[in-house]
């Protein structure tokens, strides 16, 4: 039967291993070893009870990789477990499990296999293990001193880090200002680049237009030269025509003067003719009047003769 008041078992595992033991592996080993204990016959009942009492909830001591805080906590827990075992009347021996043999393993303490040994032999082994733990306590003291030194260095480093943070903050603010200036400069350069690109495109367009205008100008010049030649030729021709016209006008003036003279003559002749015609008209009028009188007389005579004829006919 196991005691209702159990003292924890202290575990150990090699230096350099993880801080927490492999719980699944530990449980498998515990179950295997417990089955092995109950399978053996003629077991020392007191040893079993003491083993069960000593295997209650001690944390395993990792002297290879745990930190100073963990070691200090384990030491405090050992003191509490020692007092509890004394109150319950149970003998407290650190790192003792009478049903187990502890052997040294390179890098730390290792738990290997259970063997049925007498309580006295197990106690002797436990004392040997306790003596092995003593150097680790000295190492803990050294580590505590080292921790204090590291704390001081950490504090100094924190102050230095704060100063560096302030310096870096100022540098970051300055860098941000410089970045803002550079961004503004970049925008200005981008605008200038865009303007230059637009200007170059405009220049290229104007160059093409100038080339086209030059070609058109050359054609216009050729056309103007041709027109000037034609104008010069037309001017010469016009001069010739002018001279011809001047000669014709002189001739026409002479002819006109001759016509005017002829016209004056004709007018004089026409005046004579008119006077002659007027005279002829008057003479004709007089003739007609006289002939009218004569015709009337003839008519009267004819009527008289017609009457005589009618009178003679009737007889």
mmCIF file of C-alpha atoms in Angstrom:
data_model
loop_
_atom_site.group_PDB
_atom_site.id
_atom_site.type_symbol
_atom_site.label_atom_id
_atom_site.label_comp_id
_atom_site.label_asym_id
_atom_site.label_seq_id
_atom_site.Cartn_x
_atom_site.Cartn_y
_atom_site.Cartn_z
ATOM 1 C CA UNK A 1 0.000 0.000 0.000
ATOM 2 C CA UNK A 2 1.250 3.433 -0.753
ATOM 3 C CA UNK A 3 1.239 6.253 1.759
ATOM 4 C CA UNK A 4 -1.515 8.909 1.364
ATOM 5 C CA UNK A 5 1.141 11.612 1.788
ATOM 6 C CA UNK A 6 3.642 11.508 -1.017
ATOM 7 C CA UNK A 7 6.913 13.391 -1.268
ATOM 8 C CA UNK A 8 7.800 14.485 -4.826
ATOM 9 C CA UNK A 9 10.430 12.703 -6.858
ATOM 10 C CA UNK A 10 13.282 14.813 -8.282
ATOM 11 C CA UNK A 11 13.927 14.065 -11.919
ATOM 12 C CA UNK A 12 17.070 14.763 -13.847
ATOM 13 C CA UNK A 13 18.043 14.779 -17.529
ATOM 14 C CA UNK A 14 21.261 15.478 -19.463
ATOM 15 C CA UNK A 15 22.840 18.922 -19.989
ATOM 16 C CA UNK A 16 21.853 20.566 -23.215
ATOM 17 C CA UNK A 17 18.409 18.933 -23.338
ATOM 18 C CA UNK A 18 15.157 20.977 -23.383
ATOM 19 C CA UNK A 19 14.088 22.595 -20.133
ATOM 20 C CA UNK A 20 10.871 20.579 -19.901
ATOM 21 C CA UNK A 21 11.117 16.747 -20.046
ATOM 22 C CA UNK A 22 9.278 14.744 -22.642
ATOM 23 C CA UNK A 23 6.069 14.105 -20.726
ATOM 24 C CA UNK A 24 4.888 11.330 -23.047
ATOM 25 C CA UNK A 25 8.241 9.576 -22.812
ATOM 26 C CA UNK A 26 8.319 10.021 -19.028
ATOM 27 C CA UNK A 27 4.825 8.593 -18.620
ATOM 28 C CA UNK A 28 5.717 5.589 -20.784
ATOM 29 C CA UNK A 29 8.852 4.935 -18.706
ATOM 30 C CA UNK A 30 6.905 5.299 -15.449
ATOM 31 C CA UNK A 31 4.194 2.899 -16.582
ATOM 32 C CA UNK A 32 6.769 0.378 -17.802
ATOM 33 C CA UNK A 33 8.789 0.555 -14.614
ATOM 34 C CA UNK A 34 5.688 0.350 -12.405
ATOM 35 C CA UNK A 35 4.557 -2.802 -14.221
ATOM 36 C CA UNK A 36 8.063 -4.232 -13.781
ATOM 37 C CA UNK A 37 7.904 -3.580 -10.015
ATOM 38 C CA UNK A 38 4.620 -5.429 -9.553
ATOM 39 C CA UNK A 39 5.709 -8.337 -11.711
ATOM 40 C CA UNK A 40 8.643 -9.181 -9.411
ATOM 41 C CA UNK A 41 7.896 -11.541 -6.560
ATOM 42 C CA UNK A 42 9.438 -11.361 -3.098
ATOM 43 C CA UNK A 43 9.640 -7.556 -3.376
ATOM 44 C CA UNK A 44 10.695 -5.566 -0.324
ATOM 45 C CA UNK A 45 7.373 -4.060 0.821
ATOM 46 C CA UNK A 46 9.013 -1.241 2.785
ATOM 47 C CA UNK A 47 11.112 -0.305 -0.219
ATOM 48 C CA UNK A 48 7.963 -0.214 -2.408
ATOM 49 C CA UNK A 49 6.150 1.989 0.088
ATOM 50 C CA UNK A 50 9.131 4.302 0.402
ATOM 51 C CA UNK A 51 9.468 4.463 -3.378
ATOM 52 C CA UNK A 52 5.801 5.330 -3.754
ATOM 53 C CA UNK A 53 6.134 7.931 -1.009
ATOM 54 C CA UNK A 54 9.203 9.527 -2.592
ATOM 55 C CA UNK A 55 7.817 9.493 -6.167
ATOM 56 C CA UNK A 56 4.932 11.922 -5.521
ATOM 57 C CA UNK A 57 5.278 15.364 -7.424
ATOM 58 C CA UNK A 58 8.925 16.489 -7.260
ATOM 59 C CA UNK A 59 10.016 18.313 -10.363
ATOM 60 C CA UNK A 60 12.966 16.853 -12.171
ATOM 61 C CA UNK A 61 16.155 18.820 -11.650
ATOM 62 C CA UNK A 62 17.782 19.844 -14.944
ATOM 63 C CA UNK A 63 21.251 20.994 -13.962
ATOM 64 C CA UNK A 64 22.385 21.283 -17.569
ATOM 65 C CA UNK A 65 19.972 23.650 -19.316
ATOM 66 C CA UNK A 66 17.528 25.214 -16.839
ATOM 67 C CA UNK A 67 17.851 28.883 -15.957
ATOM 68 C CA UNK A 68 18.784 30.332 -12.586
ATOM 69 C CA UNK A 69 15.163 31.232 -11.835
ATOM 70 C CA UNK A 70 14.140 27.574 -12.404
ATOM 71 C CA UNK A 71 16.935 26.309 -10.096
ATOM 72 C CA UNK A 72 15.959 28.772 -7.395
ATOM 73 C CA UNK A 73 12.338 27.651 -7.652
ATOM 74 C CA UNK A 74 13.394 24.017 -7.391
ATOM 75 C CA UNK A 75 15.455 24.750 -4.271
ATOM 76 C CA UNK A 76 12.452 26.476 -2.670
ATOM 77 C CA UNK A 77 10.247 23.523 -3.594
ATOM 78 C CA UNK A 78 12.786 21.126 -1.996
ATOM 79 C CA UNK A 79 12.594 23.062 1.276
ATOM 80 C CA UNK A 80 8.789 22.916 1.224
ATOM 81 C CA UNK A 81 8.799 19.174 0.481
ATOM 82 C CA UNK A 82 11.358 18.546 3.249
ATOM 83 C CA UNK A 83 9.184 20.313 5.822
ATOM 84 C CA UNK A 84 6.086 18.451 4.636
ATOM 85 C CA UNK A 85 7.842 15.064 4.907
ATOM 86 C CA UNK A 86 9.106 15.922 8.428
ATOM 87 C CA UNK A 87 5.585 16.804 9.543
ATOM 88 C CA UNK A 88 4.268 13.501 8.197
ATOM 89 C CA UNK A 89 7.066 11.470 9.842
ATOM 90 C CA UNK A 90 8.591 10.429 6.543
ATOM 91 C CA UNK A 91 12.366 10.401 6.064
ATOM 92 C CA UNK A 92 13.328 13.091 3.507
ATOM 93 C CA UNK A 93 16.330 12.368 1.351
ATOM 94 C CA UNK A 94 16.670 14.517 -1.808
ATOM 95 C CA UNK A 95 17.200 12.650 -5.084
ATOM 96 C CA UNK A 96 16.371 9.319 -3.404
ATOM 97 C CA UNK A 97 14.200 6.571 -4.802
ATOM 98 C CA UNK A 98 15.084 3.220 -3.134
ATOM 99 C CA UNK A 99 13.632 1.245 -5.981
ATOM 100 C CA UNK A 100 15.767 2.931 -8.636
ATOM 101 C CA UNK A 101 19.421 3.101 -9.458
ATOM 102 C CA UNK A 102 20.900 6.434 -10.619
ATOM 103 C CA UNK A 103 23.986 6.368 -12.786
ATOM 104 C CA UNK A 104 26.120 9.115 -14.251
ATOM 105 C CA UNK A 105 25.663 9.925 -17.922
ATOM 106 C CA UNK A 106 27.859 12.318 -19.928
ATOM 107 C CA UNK A 107 26.266 15.746 -19.773
ATOM 108 C CA UNK A 108 24.157 15.230 -16.620
ATOM 109 C CA UNK A 109 22.257 12.782 -14.406
ATOM 110 C CA UNK A 110 20.223 10.124 -16.125
ATOM 111 C CA UNK A 111 17.587 7.644 -14.920
ATOM 112 C CA UNK A 112 18.114 4.289 -16.589
ATOM 113 C CA UNK A 113 16.463 1.166 -15.134
ATOM 114 C CA UNK A 114 14.869 -0.218 -12.032
ATOM 115 C CA UNK A 115 16.617 -2.949 -10.070
ATOM 116 C CA UNK A 116 15.654 -4.615 -6.825
ATOM 117 C CA UNK A 117 18.261 -3.503 -4.319
ATOM 118 C CA UNK A 118 18.198 -3.246 -0.618
ATOM 119 C CA UNK A 119 17.213 -0.038 1.068
ATOM 120 C CA UNK A 120 20.694 0.450 2.476
ATOM 121 C CA UNK A 121 22.336 0.328 -0.955
ATOM 122 C CA UNK A 122 19.800 2.752 -2.317
ATOM 123 C CA UNK A 123 20.441 5.183 0.551
ATOM 124 C CA UNK A 124 24.168 5.051 -0.138
ATOM 125 C CA UNK A 125 23.531 5.839 -3.775
ATOM 126 C CA UNK A 126 21.275 8.689 -2.744
ATOM 127 C CA UNK A 127 24.010 10.147 -0.552
ATOM 128 C CA UNK A 128 26.424 9.941 -3.458
ATOM 129 C CA UNK A 129 23.939 11.763 -5.625
ATOM 130 C CA UNK A 130 23.433 14.412 -2.970
ATOM 131 C CA UNK A 131 27.206 14.956 -2.942
ATOM 132 C CA UNK A 132 27.102 15.320 -6.732
ATOM 133 C CA UNK A 133 24.425 17.982 -6.438
ATOM 134 C CA UNK A 134 26.639 20.156 -4.154
ATOM 135 C CA UNK A 135 28.807 21.481 -7.037
ATOM 136 C CA UNK A 136 25.665 22.541 -8.844
ATOM 137 C CA UNK A 137 24.645 24.637 -5.853
ATOM 138 C CA UNK A 138 27.983 26.437 -6.098
ATOM 139 C CA UNK A 139 27.345 26.864 -9.787
ATOM 140 C CA UNK A 140 23.930 28.315 -8.928
ATOM 141 C CA UNK A 141 25.613 30.857 -6.630
ATOM 142 C CA UNK A 142 27.979 31.800 -9.435
ATOM 143 C CA UNK A 143 25.091 32.018 -11.851
ATOM 144 C CA UNK A 144 23.204 34.280 -9.448
ATOM 145 C CA UNK A 145 26.197 36.605 -9.314
ATOM 146 C CA UNK A 146 26.406 36.451 -13.058
ATOM 147 C CA UNK A 147 22.678 37.225 -13.278
ATOM 148 C CA UNK A 148 23.141 40.298 -11.066
ATOM 149 C CA UNK A 149 25.955 41.449 -13.285
ATOM 150 C CA UNK A 150 23.824 40.784 -16.359
ATOM 151 C CA UNK A 151 20.982 42.726 -14.773
ATOM 152 C CA UNK A 152 23.292 45.708 -14.280
ATOM 153 C CA UNK A 153 24.538 45.382 -17.824
ATOM 154 C CA UNK A 154 20.940 45.000 -19.003
ATOM 155 C CA UNK A 155 19.956 48.180 -17.135
ATOM 156 C CA UNK A 156 22.943 50.015 -18.613
ATOM 157 C CA UNK A 157 22.114 48.611 -22.034
ATOM 158 C CA UNK A 158 18.488 49.708 -21.624
ATOM 159 C CA UNK A 159 19.565 53.263 -20.783
ATOM 160 C CA UNK A 160 21.943 53.214 -23.703
ATOM 161 C CA UNK A 161 19.212 51.759 -25.874
ATOM 162 C CA UNK A 162 16.826 54.551 -24.789
ATOM 163 C CA UNK A 163 19.447 57.127 -25.732
ATOM 164 C CA UNK A 164 19.941 55.379 -29.047
ATOM 165 C CA UNK A 165 16.152 55.282 -29.500
ATOM 166 C CA UNK A 166 15.947 59.034 -28.895
ATOM 167 C CA UNK A 167 18.816 59.588 -31.301
ATOM 168 C CA UNK A 168 17.259 57.273 -33.864
ATOM 169 C CA UNK A 169 13.865 58.963 -33.383
ATOM 170 C CA UNK A 170 15.444 62.335 -34.129
ATOM 171 C CA UNK A 171 17.279 60.833 -37.099
ATOM 172 C CA UNK A 172 14.044 59.221 -38.310
ATOM 173 C CA UNK A 173 12.218 62.565 -38.025
ATOM 174 C CA UNK A 174 15.057 64.243 -39.924
ATOM 175 C CA UNK A 175 15.025 61.424 -42.471
ATOM 176 C CA UNK A 176 11.254 61.814 -42.879
ATOM 177 C CA UNK A 177 11.713 65.543 -43.459
ATOM 178 C CA UNK A 178 14.470 64.817 -45.989
ATOM 179 C CA UNK A 179 12.268 62.164 -47.619
ATOM 180 C CA UNK A 180 9.420 64.695 -47.841
ATOM 181 C CA UNK A 181 11.807 67.194 -49.443
ATOM 182 C CA UNK A 182 13.081 64.538 -51.822
ATOM 183 C CA UNK A 183 9.523 63.511 -52.698
ATOM 184 C CA UNK A 184 8.680 67.163 -53.409
ATOM 185 C CA UNK A 185 11.859 67.430 -55.513
ATOM 186 C CA UNK A 186 10.938 64.205 -57.314
ATOM 187 C CA UNK A 187 7.467 65.573 -58.062
ATOM 188 C CA UNK A 188 9.031 68.793 -59.327
ATOM 189 C CA UNK A 189 11.456 66.825 -61.481
ATOM 190 C CA UNK A 190 8.639 64.626 -62.740
ATOM 191 C CA UNK A 191 6.660 67.729 -63.707
ATOM 192 C CA UNK A 192 9.754 69.206 -65.344
ATOM 193 C CA UNK A 193 10.387 65.903 -67.106
ATOM 194 C CA UNK A 194 6.769 65.831 -68.288
ATOM 195 C CA UNK A 195 7.060 69.443 -69.464
ATOM 196 C CA UNK A 196 10.328 68.655 -71.258
ATOM 197 C CA UNK A 197 8.766 65.599 -72.868
ATOM 198 C CA UNK A 198 5.764 67.666 -73.973
ATOM 199 C CA UNK A 199 8.148 70.385 -75.180
ATOM 200 C CA UNK A 200 10.192 67.844 -77.136
ATOM 201 C CA UNK A 201 7.037 66.403 -78.662
ATOM 202 C CA UNK A 202 5.910 69.931 -79.529
ATOM 203 C CA UNK A 203 9.346 70.683 -80.993
ATOM 204 C CA UNK A 204 9.189 67.513 -83.072
ATOM 205 C CA UNK A 205 5.724 68.480 -84.284
ATOM 206 C CA UNK A 206 6.906 72.004 -85.085
ATOM 207 C CA UNK A 207 9.991 70.597 -86.813
ATOM 208 C CA UNK A 208 7.772 68.431 -89.005
ATOM 209 C CA UNK A 209 5.520 71.398 -89.695
ATOM 210 C CA UNK A 210 8.554 73.593 -90.478
ATOM 211 C CA UNK A 211 9.851 70.947 -92.855
ATOM 212 C CA UNK A 212 6.487 70.796 -94.552
ATOM 213 C CA UNK A 213 6.316 74.600 -94.693
ATOM 214 C CA UNK A 214 9.842 74.717 -96.156
ATOM 215 C CA UNK A 215 8.788 72.291 -98.856
ATOM 216 C CA UNK A 216 5.653 74.337 -99.524
ATOM 217 C CA UNK A 217 7.770 77.502 -99.467
ATOM 218 C CA UNK A 218 10.152 76.014 -101.996
ATOM 219 C CA UNK A 219 7.183 75.125 -104.206
ATOM 220 C CA UNK A 220 5.783 78.627 -103.697
ATOM 221 C CA UNK A 221 9.134 80.177 -104.586
ATOM 222 C CA UNK A 222 9.305 78.117 -107.746
ATOM 223 C CA UNK A 223 5.740 79.104 -108.565
ATOM 224 C CA UNK A 224 6.508 82.773 -107.821
ATOM 225 C CA UNK A 225 9.584 82.656 -110.050
ATOM 226 C CA UNK A 226 7.482 81.128 -112.788
ATOM 227 C CA UNK A 227 4.811 83.775 -112.291
ATOM 228 C CA UNK A 228 7.478 86.513 -112.339
ATOM 229 C CA UNK A 229 8.784 85.121 -115.594
ATOM 230 C CA UNK A 230 5.270 85.019 -116.954
ATOM 231 C CA UNK A 231 4.661 88.536 -115.554
ATOM 232 C CA UNK A 232 7.835 89.815 -117.165
ATOM 233 C CA UNK A 233 6.837 88.201 -120.430
ATOM 234 C CA UNK A 234 3.309 89.601 -120.067
ATOM 235 C CA UNK A 235 4.738 93.044 -119.286
ATOM 236 C CA UNK A 236 6.867 92.949 -122.404
ATOM 237 C CA UNK A 237 3.875 91.761 -124.354
ATOM 238 C CA UNK A 238 1.738 94.431 -122.705
ATOM 239 C CA UNK A 239 4.293 97.079 -123.642
ATOM 240 C CA UNK A 240 4.225 95.878 -127.198
ATOM 241 C CA UNK A 241 0.442 95.931 -127.126
ATOM 242 C CA UNK A 242 0.553 99.404 -125.540
ATOM 243 C CA UNK A 243 2.790 100.716 -128.259
ATOM 244 C CA UNK A 244 0.560 99.126 -130.838
ATOM 245 C CA UNK A 245 -2.512 100.602 -129.165
ATOM 246 C CA UNK A 246 -0.827 104.010 -128.979
ATOM 247 C CA UNK A 247 -0.170 103.823 -132.694
ATOM 248 C CA UNK A 248 -3.720 102.628 -133.292
ATOM 249 C CA UNK A 249 -5.048 105.414 -131.054
ATOM 250 C CA UNK A 250 -3.033 107.972 -133.063
ATOM 251 C CA UNK A 251 -4.398 106.541 -136.257
ATOM 252 C CA UNK A 252 -7.904 106.474 -134.781
ATOM 253 C CA UNK A 253 -7.480 110.082 -133.685
ATOM 254 C CA UNK A 254 -6.480 111.028 -137.210
ATOM 255 C CA UNK A 255 -9.388 109.044 -138.588
ATOM 256 C CA UNK A 256 -11.626 110.634 -135.975
ATOM 257 C CA UNK A 257 -10.474 114.089 -137.027
ATOM 258 C CA UNK A 258 -11.139 113.176 -140.646
ATOM 259 C CA UNK A 259 -14.545 111.792 -139.648
ATOM 260 C CA UNK A 260 -15.236 114.949 -137.716
ATOM 261 C CA UNK A 261 -14.389 116.982 -140.812
ATOM 262 C CA UNK A 262 -16.551 114.719 -142.928
ATOM 263 C CA UNK A 263 -19.264 114.952 -140.293
ATOM 264 C CA UNK A 264 -19.072 118.749 -140.405
ATOM 265 C CA UNK A 265 -19.313 118.613 -144.123
ATOM 266 C CA UNK A 266 -22.189 116.190 -143.913
ATOM 267 C CA UNK A 267 -23.857 118.432 -141.409
ATOM 268 C CA UNK A 268 -23.508 121.351 -143.802
ATOM 269 C CA UNK A 269 -24.812 119.209 -146.625
ATOM 270 C CA UNK A 270 -27.541 117.958 -144.351
ATOM 271 C CA UNK A 271 -28.501 121.516 -143.521
ATOM 272 C CA UNK A 272 -28.647 122.316 -147.230
ATOM 273 C CA UNK A 273 -30.608 119.173 -147.824
ATOM 274 C CA UNK A 274 -33.027 120.057 -145.083
ATOM 275 C CA UNK A 275 -33.529 123.479 -146.510
ATOM 276 C CA UNK A 276 -34.030 121.987 -149.955
ATOM 277 C CA UNK A 277 -36.408 119.352 -148.576
ATOM 278 C CA UNK A 278 -38.339 122.032 -146.729
ATOM 279 C CA UNK A 279 -38.596 124.028 -149.908
ATOM 280 C CA UNK A 280 -39.663 120.902 -151.798
ATOM 281 C CA UNK A 281 -42.240 120.156 -149.126
ATOM 282 C CA UNK A 282 -43.657 123.648 -149.418
ATOM 283 C CA UNK A 283 -43.725 123.392 -153.168
ATOM 284 C CA UNK A 284 -45.307 120.005 -152.950
ATOM 285 C CA UNK A 285 -47.841 121.289 -150.472
ATOM 286 C CA UNK A 286 -48.720 124.106 -152.802
ATOM 287 C CA UNK A 287 -48.930 121.643 -155.679
ATOM 288 C CA UNK A 288 -51.115 119.353 -153.702
ATOM 289 C CA UNK A 289 -53.363 122.190 -152.750
ATOM 290 C CA UNK A 290 -53.593 123.302 -156.318
ATOM 291 C CA UNK A 291 -54.138 119.758 -157.469
ATOM 292 C CA UNK A 292 -56.812 119.340 -154.835
ATOM 293 C CA UNK A 293 -58.672 122.319 -156.238
ATOM 294 C CA UNK A 294 -58.246 120.961 -159.728
ATOM 295 C CA UNK A 295 -59.330 117.494 -158.653
ATOM 296 C CA UNK A 296 -62.431 118.982 -157.029
ATOM 297 C CA UNK A 297 -63.142 120.889 -160.253
ATOM 298 C CA UNK A 298 -62.611 117.701 -162.270
ATOM 299 C CA UNK A 299 -64.934 115.888 -159.895
ATOM 300 C CA UNK A 300 -67.588 118.551 -160.338
ATOM 301 C CA UNK A 301 -67.136 118.352 -164.084
ATOM 302 C CA UNK A 302 -67.428 114.553 -163.981
ATOM 303 C CA UNK A 303 -70.620 114.747 -161.974
ATOM 304 C CA UNK A 304 -72.034 117.223 -164.499
ATOM 305 C CA UNK A 305 -71.057 114.972 -167.366
ATOM 306 C CA UNK A 306 -72.516 111.937 -165.523
ATOM 307 C CA UNK A 307 -75.756 113.801 -165.117
ATOM 308 C CA UNK A 308 -75.844 114.738 -168.816
ATOM 309 C CA UNK A 309 -75.080 111.123 -169.686
ATOM 310 C CA UNK A 310 -77.847 109.867 -167.520
ATOM 311 C CA UNK A 311 -80.154 112.482 -168.998
ATOM 312 C CA UNK A 312 -79.179 111.487 -172.537
ATOM 313 C CA UNK A 313 -79.538 107.814 -171.718
ATOM 314 C CA UNK A 314 -82.981 108.298 -170.388
ATOM 315 C CA UNK A 315 -84.091 109.979 -173.601
#
